[in-house]
Coordinates of C-alpha atoms in Angstrom, one line a residue:
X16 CA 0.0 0.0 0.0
X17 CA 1.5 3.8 -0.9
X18 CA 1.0 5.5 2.2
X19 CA 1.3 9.7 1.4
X20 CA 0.3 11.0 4.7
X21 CA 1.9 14.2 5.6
X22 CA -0.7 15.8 7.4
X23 CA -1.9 17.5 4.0
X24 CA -6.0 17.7 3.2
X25 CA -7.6 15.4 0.5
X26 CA -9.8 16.4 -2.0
X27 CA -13.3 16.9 -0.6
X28 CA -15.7 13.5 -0.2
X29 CA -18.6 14.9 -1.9
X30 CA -16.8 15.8 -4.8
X31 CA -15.2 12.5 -5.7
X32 CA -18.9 11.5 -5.0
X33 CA -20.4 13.5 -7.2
X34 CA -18.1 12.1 -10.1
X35 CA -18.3 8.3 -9.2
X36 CA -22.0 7.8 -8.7
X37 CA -22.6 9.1 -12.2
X38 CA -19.7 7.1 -13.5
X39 CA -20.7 4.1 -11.9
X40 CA -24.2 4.1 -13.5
X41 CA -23.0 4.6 -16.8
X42 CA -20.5 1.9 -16.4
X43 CA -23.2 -0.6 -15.2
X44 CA -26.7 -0.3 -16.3
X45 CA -27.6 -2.5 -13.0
X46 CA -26.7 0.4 -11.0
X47 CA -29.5 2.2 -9.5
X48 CA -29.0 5.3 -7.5
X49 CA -31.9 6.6 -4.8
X50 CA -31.4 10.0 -2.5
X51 CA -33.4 11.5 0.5
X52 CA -33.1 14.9 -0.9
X53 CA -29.5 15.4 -0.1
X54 CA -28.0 15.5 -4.4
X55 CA -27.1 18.5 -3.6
X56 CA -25.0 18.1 -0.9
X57 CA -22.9 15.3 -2.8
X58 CA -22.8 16.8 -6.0
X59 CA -25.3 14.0 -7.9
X60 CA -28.5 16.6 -8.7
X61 CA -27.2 17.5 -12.1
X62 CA -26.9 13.8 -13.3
X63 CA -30.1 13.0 -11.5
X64 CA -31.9 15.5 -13.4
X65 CA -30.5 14.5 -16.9
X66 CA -31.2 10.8 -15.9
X67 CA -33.8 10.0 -13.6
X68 CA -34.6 7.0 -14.8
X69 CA -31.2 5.9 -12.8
X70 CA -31.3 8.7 -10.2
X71 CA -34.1 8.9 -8.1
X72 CA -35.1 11.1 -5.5
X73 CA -37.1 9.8 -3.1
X74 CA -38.1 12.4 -1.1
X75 CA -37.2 12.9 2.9
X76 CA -38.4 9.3 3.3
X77 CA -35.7 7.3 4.1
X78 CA -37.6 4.1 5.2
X79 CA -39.6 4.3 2.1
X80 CA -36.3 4.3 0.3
X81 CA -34.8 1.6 1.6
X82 CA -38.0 -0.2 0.9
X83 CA -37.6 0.7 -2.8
X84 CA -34.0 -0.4 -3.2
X85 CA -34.8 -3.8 -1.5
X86 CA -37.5 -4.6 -4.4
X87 CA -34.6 -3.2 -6.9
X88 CA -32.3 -6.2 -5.3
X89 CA -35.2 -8.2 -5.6
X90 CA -35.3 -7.7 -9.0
X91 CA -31.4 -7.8 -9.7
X92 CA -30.4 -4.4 -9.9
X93 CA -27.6 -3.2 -7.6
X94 CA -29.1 0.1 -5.6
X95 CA -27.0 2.2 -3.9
X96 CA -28.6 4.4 -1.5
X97 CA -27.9 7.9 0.4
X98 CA -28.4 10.1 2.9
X99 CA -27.0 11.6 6.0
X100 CA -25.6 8.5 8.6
X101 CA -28.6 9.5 11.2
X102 CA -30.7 8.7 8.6
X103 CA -29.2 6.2 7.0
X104 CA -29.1 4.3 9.9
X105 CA -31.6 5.3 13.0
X106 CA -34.3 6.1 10.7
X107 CA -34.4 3.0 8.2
X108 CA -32.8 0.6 10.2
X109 CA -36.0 -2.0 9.8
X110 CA -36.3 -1.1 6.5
X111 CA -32.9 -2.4 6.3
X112 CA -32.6 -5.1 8.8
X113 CA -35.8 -7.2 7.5
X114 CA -36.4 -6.0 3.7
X115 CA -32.7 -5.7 3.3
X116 CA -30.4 -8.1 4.8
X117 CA -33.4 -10.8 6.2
X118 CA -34.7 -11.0 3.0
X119 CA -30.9 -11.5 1.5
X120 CA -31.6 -8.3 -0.7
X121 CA -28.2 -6.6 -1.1
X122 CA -28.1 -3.0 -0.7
X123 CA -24.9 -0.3 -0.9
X124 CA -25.7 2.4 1.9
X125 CA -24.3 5.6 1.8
X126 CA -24.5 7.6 5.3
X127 CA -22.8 10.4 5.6
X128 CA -21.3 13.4 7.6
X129 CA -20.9 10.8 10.2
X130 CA -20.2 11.5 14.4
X131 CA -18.6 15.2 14.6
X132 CA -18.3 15.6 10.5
X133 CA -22.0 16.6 11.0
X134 CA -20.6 19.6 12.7
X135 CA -23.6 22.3 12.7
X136 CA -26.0 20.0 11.8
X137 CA -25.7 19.0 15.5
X138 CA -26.7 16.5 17.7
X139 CA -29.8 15.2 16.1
X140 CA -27.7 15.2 12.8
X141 CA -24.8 13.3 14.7
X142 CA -24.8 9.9 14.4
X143 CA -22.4 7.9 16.6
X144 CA -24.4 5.1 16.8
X145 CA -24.4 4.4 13.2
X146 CA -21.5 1.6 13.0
X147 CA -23.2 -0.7 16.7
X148 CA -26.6 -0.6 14.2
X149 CA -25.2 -1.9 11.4
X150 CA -22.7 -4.2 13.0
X151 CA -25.6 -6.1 15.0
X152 CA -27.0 -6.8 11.2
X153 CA -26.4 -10.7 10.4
X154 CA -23.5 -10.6 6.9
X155 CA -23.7 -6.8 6.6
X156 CA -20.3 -5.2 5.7
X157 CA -19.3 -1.8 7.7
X158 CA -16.5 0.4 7.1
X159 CA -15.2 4.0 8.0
X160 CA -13.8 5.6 4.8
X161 CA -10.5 7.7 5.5
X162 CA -10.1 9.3 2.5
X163 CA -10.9 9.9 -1.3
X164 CA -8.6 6.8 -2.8
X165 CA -10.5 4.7 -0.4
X166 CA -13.9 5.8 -0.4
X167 CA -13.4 4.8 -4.5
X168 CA -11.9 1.5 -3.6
X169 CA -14.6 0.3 -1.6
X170 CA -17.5 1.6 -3.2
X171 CA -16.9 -0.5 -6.2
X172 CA -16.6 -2.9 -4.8
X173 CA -19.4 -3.3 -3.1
X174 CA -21.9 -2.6 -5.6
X175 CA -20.5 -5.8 -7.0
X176 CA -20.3 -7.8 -3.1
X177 CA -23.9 -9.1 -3.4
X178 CA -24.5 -7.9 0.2
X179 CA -25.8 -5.3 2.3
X180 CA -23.2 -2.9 3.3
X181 CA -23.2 0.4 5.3
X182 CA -20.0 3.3 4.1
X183 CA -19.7 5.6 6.5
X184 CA -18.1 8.5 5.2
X185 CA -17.7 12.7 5.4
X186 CA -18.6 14.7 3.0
X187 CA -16.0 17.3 3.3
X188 CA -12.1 16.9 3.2
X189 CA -10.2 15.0 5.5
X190 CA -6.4 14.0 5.6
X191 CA -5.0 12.3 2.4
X192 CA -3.0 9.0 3.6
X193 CA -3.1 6.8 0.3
X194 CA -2.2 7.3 -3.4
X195 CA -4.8 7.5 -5.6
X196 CA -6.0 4.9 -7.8
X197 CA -4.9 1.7 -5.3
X198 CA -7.2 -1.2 -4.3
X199 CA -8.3 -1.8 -0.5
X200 CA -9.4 -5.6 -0.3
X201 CA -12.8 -5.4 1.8
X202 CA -12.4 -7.5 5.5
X203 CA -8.7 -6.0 5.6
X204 CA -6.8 -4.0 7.8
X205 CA -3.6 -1.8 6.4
X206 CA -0.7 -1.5 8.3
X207 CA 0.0 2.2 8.0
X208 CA 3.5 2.4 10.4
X209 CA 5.4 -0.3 11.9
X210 CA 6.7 -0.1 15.8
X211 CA 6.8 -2.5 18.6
X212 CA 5.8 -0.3 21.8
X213 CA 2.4 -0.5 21.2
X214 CA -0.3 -0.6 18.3
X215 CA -2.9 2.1 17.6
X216 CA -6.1 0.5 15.7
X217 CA -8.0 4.0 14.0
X218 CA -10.7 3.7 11.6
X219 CA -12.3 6.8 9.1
X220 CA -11.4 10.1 10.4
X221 CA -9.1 8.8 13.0
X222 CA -6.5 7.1 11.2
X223 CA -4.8 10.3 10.5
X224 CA -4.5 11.9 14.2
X225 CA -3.5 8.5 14.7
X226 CA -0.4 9.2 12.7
X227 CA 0.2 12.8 14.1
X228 CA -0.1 10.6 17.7
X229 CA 2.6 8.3 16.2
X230 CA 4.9 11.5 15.2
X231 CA 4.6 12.9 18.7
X232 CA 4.8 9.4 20.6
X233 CA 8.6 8.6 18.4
X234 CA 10.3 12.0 20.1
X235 CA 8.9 10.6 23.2
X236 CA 11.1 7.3 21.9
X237 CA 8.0 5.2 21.8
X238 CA 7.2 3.3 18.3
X239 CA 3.8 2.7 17.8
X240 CA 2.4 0.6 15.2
X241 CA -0.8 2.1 13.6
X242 CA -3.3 0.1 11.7
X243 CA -6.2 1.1 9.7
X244 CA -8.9 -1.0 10.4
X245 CA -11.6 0.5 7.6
X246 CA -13.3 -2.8 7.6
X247 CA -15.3 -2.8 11.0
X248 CA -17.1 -5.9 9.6
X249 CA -15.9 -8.0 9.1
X250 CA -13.0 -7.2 11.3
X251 CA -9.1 -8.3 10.0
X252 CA -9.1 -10.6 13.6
X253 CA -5.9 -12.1 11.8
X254 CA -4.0 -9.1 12.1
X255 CA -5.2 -7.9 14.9
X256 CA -4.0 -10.5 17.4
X257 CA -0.4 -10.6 15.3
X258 CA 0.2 -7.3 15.8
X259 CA -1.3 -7.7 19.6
X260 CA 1.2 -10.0 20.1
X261 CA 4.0 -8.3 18.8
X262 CA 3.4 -5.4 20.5
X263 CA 1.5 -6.2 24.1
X264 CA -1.1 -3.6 23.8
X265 CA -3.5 -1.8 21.9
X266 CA -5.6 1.4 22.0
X267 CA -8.6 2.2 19.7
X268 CA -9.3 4.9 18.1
X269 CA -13.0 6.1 16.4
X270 CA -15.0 8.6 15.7
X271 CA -18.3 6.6 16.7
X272 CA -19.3 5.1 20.6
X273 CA -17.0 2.8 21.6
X274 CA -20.2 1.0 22.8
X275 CA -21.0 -1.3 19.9
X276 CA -18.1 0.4 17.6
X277 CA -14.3 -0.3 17.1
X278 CA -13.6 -0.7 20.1
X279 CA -15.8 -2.9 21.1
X280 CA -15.5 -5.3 18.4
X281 CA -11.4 -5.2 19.3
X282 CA -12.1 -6.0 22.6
X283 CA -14.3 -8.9 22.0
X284 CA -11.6 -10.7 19.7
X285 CA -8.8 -10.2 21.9
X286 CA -10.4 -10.8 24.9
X287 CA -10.9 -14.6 23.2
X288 CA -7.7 -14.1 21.1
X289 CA -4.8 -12.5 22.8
X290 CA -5.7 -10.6 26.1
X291 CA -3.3 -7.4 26.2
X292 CA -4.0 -4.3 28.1
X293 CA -6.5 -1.8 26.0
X294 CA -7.5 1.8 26.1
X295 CA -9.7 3.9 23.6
X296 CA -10.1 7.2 22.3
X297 CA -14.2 7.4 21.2
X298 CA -17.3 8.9 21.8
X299 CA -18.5 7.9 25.5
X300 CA -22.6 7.2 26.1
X301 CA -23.3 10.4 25.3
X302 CA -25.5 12.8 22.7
X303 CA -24.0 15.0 20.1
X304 CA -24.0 18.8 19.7
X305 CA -23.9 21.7 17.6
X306 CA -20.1 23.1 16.8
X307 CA -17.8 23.3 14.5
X308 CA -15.8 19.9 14.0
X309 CA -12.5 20.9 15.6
X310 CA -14.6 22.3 18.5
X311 CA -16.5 18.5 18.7
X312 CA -12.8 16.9 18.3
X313 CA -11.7 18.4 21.8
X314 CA -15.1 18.1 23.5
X315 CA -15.2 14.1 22.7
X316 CA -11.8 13.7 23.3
X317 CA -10.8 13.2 19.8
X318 CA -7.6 14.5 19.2
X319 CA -3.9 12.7 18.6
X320 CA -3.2 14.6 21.9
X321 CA -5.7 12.2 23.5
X322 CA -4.3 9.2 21.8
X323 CA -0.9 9.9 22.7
X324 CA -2.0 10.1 26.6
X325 CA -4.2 6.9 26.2
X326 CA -0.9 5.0 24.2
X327 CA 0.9 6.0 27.6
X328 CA -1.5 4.1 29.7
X329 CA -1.8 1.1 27.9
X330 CA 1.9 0.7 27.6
X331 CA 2.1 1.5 31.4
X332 CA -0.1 -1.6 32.5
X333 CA 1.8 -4.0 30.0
X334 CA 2.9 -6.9 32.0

C-alpha cells in the first residue's frame, strides 16, 4: 500500500462522489441510485436530473427508500442508496434489517457526515451510533472511509459484493493518507507504520491523528504501530491479534461510541484471542451537539493529543 500522509487535506468527499455515482451508473446499467433529498450536498442533482430513470429522488423518506432499493435487489439491480448516517441508519434501520439483509436483498448504503463531521448539523444530525446498528446486522459489511482513494476502492466494490453494506463517510475533506487509484481488499486491515511499543487500531477520520499521535509518541522514543482498520465488519481478527502479540497492547481509536463500535469489536476478539491491556479514544454514552468539527474533536476527546495520553497508559499496565 502507498501511504502519502503528511498531514496534508484530500480532496473533498462529496466531490469525488459527485463524479463516481454518475460514473458508476453509466458503467453498469444495473446500478440504480436513490437520494433523500440530499443530491445537492454530494454533487449528484445534475446527473439525477439528466437521468432519472437511474437517479431517483425519493423524497425525505428514508424508510420508504430503503423499501424501494430492497425490491430493486429483488429484482437484480444493484441500488446504492444515500443520505445523511442519522438517517441512513436510525431512521431506516428495519427497513434495512428485515427487507434488506433478512430478505438477502443486497443494498450499498451511503450515510454520511458521520459523528462530529455533522458539525452544525448538531446533535440530532450526529450519528455515533451508526456503525453498533449496522454491525448487530447478520453478513452486513461496515466500514469507516478515511479518504478519497478509499472511499473509490470500496464503493466499487461493493456494488459488486452481493450484500448489504453500510459506508460511513464525510462529505468534506479529511487528511490524504493513500495514493490514488490503489485497491483496498474489503475484510482487511492496512498496516499504515510499523513499531513495537504499542499498536494504535483508528478507523475513518481517525487514522490520520493517529499518525500525528505516532509523530509525537517517536520523540517521546515510543514506536507505535498504527493500523487502519476500515473494515469494522468483518473485522481483520488475523492481524489484529499478530500485531497484539507483537506489541502487548492496543488502543482504539474512532470517531463513533465505543459502545457497539471499534472498540468494542477489538475487545471482544482479543479478549478470546490474545488478552493485552486496552485503552480507547471514542465517543463515551453520550449525545451529540452543535459546533464546528475541531470544536467536537476536543469536546469528545478526539484529538492525537488524547491518543498519545491513552498509548501511555496502555503501555504503562503491559505486564
Amino acid at each position: 500500500m502507498n501511504i502519502v500522509y503528511n498531514g496534508e487535506k484530500d480532496g473533498a468527499f462529496k466531490d469525488t462522489l459527485g463524479a463516481l455515482i454518475p460514473a458508476l451508473l453509466e458503467e453498469d446499467k444495473d446500478v440504480v441510485y436513490l437520494d433523500a433529498d440530499l443530491m445537492s450536498c454530494i454533487g449528484t442533482l445534475q446527473y439525477a436530473a439528466a437521468h432519472p430513470e437511474r437517479a431517483i429522488n425519493c423524497g425525505i423518506a428514508e424508510a420508504n427508500m430503503a423499501g424501494i432499493a430492497a425490491g430493486l435487489s429483488a429484482e437484480g439491480f444493484k441500488p446504492i442508496i444515500h443520505t445523511f448516517g442519522p438517517f441512513a441508519s436510525r431512521r431506516c434501520f428495519d427497513q434495512i434489517f428485515l427487507s434488506g439483509a433478512y430478505a438477502g436483498n443486497a443494498i450499498t448504503v451511503l450515510g454520511t457526515d458521520p459523528g462530529v463531521c455533522a458539525a452544525f448539523n448538531g446533535g440530532t444530525h450526529m450519528p455515533f451510533e451508526d456503525v453498533a446498528l449496522y454491525r448487530s446486522i447478520p453478513d452486513c459489511m461496515v466500514f469507516d472511509i478515511t479518504d478519497t482513494a478509499m472511499l473509490e476502492s470500496v464503493l466499487r466494490q461493493c456494488k459488486d459484493a452481493h450484500k448489504m453494506a453500510y459506508i460511513r463517510v464525510g462529505r468534506k475533506n479529511n487528511a490524504r493518507v493513500y495514493a490514488s487509484g490503489q485497491h483496498f481488499p474489503l475484510g482487511k486491515g492496512i498496516v499504515v507504520q510499523e513499531g513495537g511499543d504499542a499498536t494504535i487500531v483508528a478507523a475513518g477520520i481517525m487514522v490520520a491523528k493517529a499518525l500525528a499521535a505516532a509523530a509525537a509518541l517517536k520523540a517521546d522514543g515510543i514506536l507505535v504501530s498504527v493500523i487502519d482498520m476500515f473494515t469494522l465488519k468483518p473485522l481483520d481478527t488475523e492481524l489484529l491479534v499478530a500485531y497484539a502479540q507483537k506489541t502487548g497492547c492496543v488502543v482504539t481509536a474512532e470517531n463513533h461510541n465505543k459502545i457497539g463500535g471499534l472498540y468494542s469489536a477489538v475487545a471482544d476478539c482479543l479478549s478470546l484471542q490474545c488478552s493485552v491491556p486496552m485503552e480507547y479514544v471514542a465517543v463515551e454514552d453520550e449525545f451529540g451537539e452543535v459546533g464546528p468539527q475541531d470544536y467536537l474533536e476536543q469536546r469528545f476527546g478526539l484529538t492525537s493529543e488524547h491518543i498519545v495520553a491513552q498509548v501511555k497508559k496502555a503501555i504503562s499496565r503491559k505486564r
